[in-house]
PDB file of C-alpha atoms in Angstrom:
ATOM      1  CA  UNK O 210      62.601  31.337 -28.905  1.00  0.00           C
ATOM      2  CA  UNK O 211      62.084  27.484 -27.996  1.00  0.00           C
ATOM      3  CA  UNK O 212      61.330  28.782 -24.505  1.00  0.00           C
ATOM      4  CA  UNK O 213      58.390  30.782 -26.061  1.00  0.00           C
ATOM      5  CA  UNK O 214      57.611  27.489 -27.146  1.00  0.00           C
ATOM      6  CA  UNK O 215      57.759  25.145 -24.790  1.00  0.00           C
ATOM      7  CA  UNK O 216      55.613  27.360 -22.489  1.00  0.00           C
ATOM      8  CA  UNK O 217      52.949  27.600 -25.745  1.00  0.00           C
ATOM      9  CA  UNK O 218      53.311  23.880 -26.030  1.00  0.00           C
ATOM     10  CA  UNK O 219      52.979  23.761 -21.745  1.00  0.00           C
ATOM     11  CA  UNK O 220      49.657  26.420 -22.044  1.00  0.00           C
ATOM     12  CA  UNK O 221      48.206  24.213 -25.044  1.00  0.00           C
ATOM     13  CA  UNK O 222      48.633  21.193 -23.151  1.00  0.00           C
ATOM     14  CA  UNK O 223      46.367  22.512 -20.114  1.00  0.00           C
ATOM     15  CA  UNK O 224      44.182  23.855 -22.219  1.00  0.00           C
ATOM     16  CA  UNK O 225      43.657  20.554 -23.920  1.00  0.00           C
ATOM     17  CA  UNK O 226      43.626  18.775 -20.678  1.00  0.00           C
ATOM     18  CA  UNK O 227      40.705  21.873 -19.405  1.00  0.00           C
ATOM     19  CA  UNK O 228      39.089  21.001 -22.222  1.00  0.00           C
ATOM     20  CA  UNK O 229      38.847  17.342 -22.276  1.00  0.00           C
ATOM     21  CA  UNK O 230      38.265  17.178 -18.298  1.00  0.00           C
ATOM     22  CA  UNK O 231      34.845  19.849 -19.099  1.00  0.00           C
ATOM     23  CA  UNK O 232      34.076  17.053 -21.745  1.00  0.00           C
ATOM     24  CA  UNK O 233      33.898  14.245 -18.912  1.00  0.00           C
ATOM     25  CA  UNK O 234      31.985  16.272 -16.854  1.00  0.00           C
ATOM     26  CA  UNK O 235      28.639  15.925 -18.297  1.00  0.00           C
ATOM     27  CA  UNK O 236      29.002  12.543 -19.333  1.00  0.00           C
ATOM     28  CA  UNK O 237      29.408  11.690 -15.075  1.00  0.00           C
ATOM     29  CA  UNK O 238      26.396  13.935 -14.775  1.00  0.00           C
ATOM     30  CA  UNK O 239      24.040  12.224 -16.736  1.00  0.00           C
ATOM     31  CA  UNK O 240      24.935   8.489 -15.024  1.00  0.00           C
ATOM     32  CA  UNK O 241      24.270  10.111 -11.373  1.00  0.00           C
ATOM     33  CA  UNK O 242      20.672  12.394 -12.476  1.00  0.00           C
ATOM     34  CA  UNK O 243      18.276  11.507 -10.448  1.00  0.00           C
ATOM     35  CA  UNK O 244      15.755   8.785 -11.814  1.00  0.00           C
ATOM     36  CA  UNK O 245      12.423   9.840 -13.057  1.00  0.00           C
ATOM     37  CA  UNK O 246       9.495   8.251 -11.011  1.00  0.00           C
ATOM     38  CA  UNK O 247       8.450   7.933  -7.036  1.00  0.00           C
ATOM     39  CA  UNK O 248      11.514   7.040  -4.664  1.00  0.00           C
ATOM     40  CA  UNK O 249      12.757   8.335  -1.906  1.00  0.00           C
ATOM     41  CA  UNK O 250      16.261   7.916   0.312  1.00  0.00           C
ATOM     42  CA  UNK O 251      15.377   7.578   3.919  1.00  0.00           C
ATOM     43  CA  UNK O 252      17.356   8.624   7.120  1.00  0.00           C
ATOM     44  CA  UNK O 253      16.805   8.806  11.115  1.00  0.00           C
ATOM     45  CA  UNK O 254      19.415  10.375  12.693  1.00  0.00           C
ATOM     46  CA  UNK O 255      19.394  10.575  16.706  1.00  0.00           C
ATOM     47  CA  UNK O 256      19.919  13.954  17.438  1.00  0.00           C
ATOM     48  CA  UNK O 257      19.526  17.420  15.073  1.00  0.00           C
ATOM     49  CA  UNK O 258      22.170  16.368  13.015  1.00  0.00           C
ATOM     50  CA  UNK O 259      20.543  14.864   9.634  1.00  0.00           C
ATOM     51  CA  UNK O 260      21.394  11.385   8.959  1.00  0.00           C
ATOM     52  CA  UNK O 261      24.189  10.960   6.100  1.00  0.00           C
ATOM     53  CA  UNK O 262      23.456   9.223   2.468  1.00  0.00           C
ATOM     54  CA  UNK O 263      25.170   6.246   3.308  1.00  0.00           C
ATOM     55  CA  UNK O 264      23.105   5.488   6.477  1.00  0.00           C
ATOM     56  CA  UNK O 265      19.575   5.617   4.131  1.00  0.00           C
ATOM     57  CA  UNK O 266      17.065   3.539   2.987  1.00  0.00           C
ATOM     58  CA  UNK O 267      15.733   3.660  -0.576  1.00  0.00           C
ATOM     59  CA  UNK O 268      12.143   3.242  -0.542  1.00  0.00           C
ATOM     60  CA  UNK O 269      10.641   2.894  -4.377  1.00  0.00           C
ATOM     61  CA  UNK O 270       6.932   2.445  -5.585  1.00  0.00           C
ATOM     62  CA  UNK O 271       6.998   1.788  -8.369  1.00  0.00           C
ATOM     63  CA  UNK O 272       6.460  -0.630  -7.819  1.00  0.00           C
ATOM     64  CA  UNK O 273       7.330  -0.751  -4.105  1.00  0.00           C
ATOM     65  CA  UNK O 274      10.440  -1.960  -2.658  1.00  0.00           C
ATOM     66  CA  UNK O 275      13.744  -1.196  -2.575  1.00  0.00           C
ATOM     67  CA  UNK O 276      14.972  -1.404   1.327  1.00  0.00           C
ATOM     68  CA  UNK O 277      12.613  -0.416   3.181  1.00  0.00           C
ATOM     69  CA  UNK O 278      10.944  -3.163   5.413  1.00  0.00           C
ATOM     70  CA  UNK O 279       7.596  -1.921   4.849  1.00  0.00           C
ATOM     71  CA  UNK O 280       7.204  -0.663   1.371  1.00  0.00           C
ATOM     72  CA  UNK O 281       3.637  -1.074   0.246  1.00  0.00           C
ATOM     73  CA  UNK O 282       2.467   0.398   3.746  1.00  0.00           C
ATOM     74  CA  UNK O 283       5.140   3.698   2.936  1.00  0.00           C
ATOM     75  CA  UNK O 284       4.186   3.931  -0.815  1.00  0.00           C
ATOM     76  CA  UNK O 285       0.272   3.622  -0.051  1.00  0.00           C
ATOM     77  CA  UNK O 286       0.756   6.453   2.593  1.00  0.00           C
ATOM     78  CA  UNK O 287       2.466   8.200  -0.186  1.00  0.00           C
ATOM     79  CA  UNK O 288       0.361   8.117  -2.524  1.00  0.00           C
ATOM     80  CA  UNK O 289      -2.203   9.138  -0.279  1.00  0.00           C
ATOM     81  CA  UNK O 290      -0.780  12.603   0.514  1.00  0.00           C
ATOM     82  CA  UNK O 291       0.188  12.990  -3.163  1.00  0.00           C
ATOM     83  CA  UNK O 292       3.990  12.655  -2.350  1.00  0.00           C
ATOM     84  CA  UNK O 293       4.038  15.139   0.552  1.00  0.00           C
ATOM     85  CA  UNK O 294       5.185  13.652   3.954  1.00  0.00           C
ATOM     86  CA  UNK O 295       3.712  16.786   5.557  1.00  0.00           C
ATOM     87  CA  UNK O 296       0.764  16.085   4.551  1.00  0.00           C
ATOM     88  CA  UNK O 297       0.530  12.657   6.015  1.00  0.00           C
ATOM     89  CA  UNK O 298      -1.885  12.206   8.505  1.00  0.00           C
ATOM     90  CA  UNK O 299      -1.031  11.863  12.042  1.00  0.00           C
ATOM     91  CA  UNK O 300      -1.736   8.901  13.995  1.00  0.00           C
ATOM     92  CA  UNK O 301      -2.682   8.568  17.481  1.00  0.00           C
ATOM     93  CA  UNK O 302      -0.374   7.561  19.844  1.00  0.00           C
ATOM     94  CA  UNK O 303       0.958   8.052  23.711  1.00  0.00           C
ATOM     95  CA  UNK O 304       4.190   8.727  23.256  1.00  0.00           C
ATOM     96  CA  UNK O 305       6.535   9.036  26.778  1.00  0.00           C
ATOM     97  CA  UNK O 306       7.434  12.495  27.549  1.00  0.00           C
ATOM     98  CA  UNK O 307      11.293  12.170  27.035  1.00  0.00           C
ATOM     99  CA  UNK O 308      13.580  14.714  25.177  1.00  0.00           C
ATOM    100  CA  UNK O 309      15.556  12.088  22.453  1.00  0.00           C
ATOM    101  CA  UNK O 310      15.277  13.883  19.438  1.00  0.00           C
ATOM    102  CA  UNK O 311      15.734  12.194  16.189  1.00  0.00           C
ATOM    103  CA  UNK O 312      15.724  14.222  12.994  1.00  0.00           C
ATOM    104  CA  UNK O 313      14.263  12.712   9.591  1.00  0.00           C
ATOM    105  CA  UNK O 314      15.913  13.299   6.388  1.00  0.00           C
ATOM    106  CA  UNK O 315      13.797  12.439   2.901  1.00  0.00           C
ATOM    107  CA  UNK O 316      15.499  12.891  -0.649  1.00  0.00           C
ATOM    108  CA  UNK O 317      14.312  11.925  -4.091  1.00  0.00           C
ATOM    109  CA  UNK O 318      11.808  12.361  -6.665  1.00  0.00           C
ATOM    110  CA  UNK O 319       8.213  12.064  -6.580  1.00  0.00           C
ATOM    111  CA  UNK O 320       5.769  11.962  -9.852  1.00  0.00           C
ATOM    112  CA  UNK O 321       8.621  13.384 -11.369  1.00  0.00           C
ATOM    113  CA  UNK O 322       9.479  16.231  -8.523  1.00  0.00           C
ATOM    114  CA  UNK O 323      11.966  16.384  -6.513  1.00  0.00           C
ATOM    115  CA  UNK O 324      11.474  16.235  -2.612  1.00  0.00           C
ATOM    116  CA  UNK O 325      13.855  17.342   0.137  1.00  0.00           C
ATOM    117  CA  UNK O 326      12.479  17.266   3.510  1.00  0.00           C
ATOM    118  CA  UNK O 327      14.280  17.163   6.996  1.00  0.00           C
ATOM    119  CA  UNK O 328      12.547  17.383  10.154  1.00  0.00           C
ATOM    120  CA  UNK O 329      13.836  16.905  13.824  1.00  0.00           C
ATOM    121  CA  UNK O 330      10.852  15.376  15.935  1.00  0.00           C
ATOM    122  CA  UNK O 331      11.073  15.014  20.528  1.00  0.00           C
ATOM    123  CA  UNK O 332      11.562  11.116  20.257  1.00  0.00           C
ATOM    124  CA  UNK O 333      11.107   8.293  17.991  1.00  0.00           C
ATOM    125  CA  UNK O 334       7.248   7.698  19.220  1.00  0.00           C
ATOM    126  CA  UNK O 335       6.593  10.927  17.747  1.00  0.00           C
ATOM    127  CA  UNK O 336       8.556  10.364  14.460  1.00  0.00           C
ATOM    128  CA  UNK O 337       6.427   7.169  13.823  1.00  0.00           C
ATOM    129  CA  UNK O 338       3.289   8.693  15.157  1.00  0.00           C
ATOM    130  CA  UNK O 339       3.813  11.801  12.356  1.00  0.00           C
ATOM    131  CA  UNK O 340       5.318   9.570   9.733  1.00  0.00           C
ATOM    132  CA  UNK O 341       3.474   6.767   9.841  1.00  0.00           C
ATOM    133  CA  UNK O 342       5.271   3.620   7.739  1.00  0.00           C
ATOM    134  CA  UNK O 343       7.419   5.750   6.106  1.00  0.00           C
ATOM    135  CA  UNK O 344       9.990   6.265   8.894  1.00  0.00           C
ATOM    136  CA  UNK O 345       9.576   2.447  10.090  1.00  0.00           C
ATOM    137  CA  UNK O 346      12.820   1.910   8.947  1.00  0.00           C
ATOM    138  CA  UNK O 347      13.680  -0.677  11.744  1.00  0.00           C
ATOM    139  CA  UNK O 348      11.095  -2.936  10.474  1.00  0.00           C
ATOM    140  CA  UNK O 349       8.631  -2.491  13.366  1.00  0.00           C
TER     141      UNK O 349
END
């Protein structure tokens, strides 16, 4: 009979513990939900591979700042295309014809929706030429 118990008192125990650790797990939820309003984590990664979330750049506009070097410029493009880096218009350029890709990686939340975009582009001319300020990460 106390064995009976002692594996009761064991299987209450981890149920208790189940129970508190499913407790805690909202409560770290709600401090890591994304932010209402316009930001967006930036990334350039040479290659295909997209660039990781500790390599990024926030970019915020609202009012604009956060990282990125040119924040107004990136935030006014933005705005422009109503949040959709797609939709931002290209720019002319001459860009060499040499194979370095570089893939672009966008995260965050725009008027309140989230955005997830990743794109590989030939070369960094091209990036910049598509992306205009927004991918000027480097501060040129």
């Amino acid at each position: 009979m106390t064995h009976t118990s002692v594996k009761t008192v064991g299987a209450g125990l981890s149920a208790a513990a189940l129970l508190l650790l499913a407790g805690a797990t909202p409560a770290a939820r709600a401090d890591t939900a994304p932010e209402p309003g316009n930001w967006l984590m930036l990334g350039v990664s040479h290659g295909d591979a997209p660039a990781g979330a500790e390599d990024g750049t926030l970019l915020r506009c609202d009012p604009p700042g956060g990282g990125h070097p040119h924040a107004e410029e990136a935030c006014a493009q933005l705005s422009a295309a109503d949040g959709r880096i797609t939709a931002l218009p290209a720019q002319d350029a001459l860009c060499p014809m040499i194979y370095a890709p570089v893939t672009a990686h966008a995260e965050g939340m725009w008027r309140d929706r989230p955005v997830t975009w990743t794109e590989t582009f030939p070369n960094t001319c091209v990036l910049r030429a598509r992306t205009g300020a927004l991918f000027a990460l480097d501060g040129t």
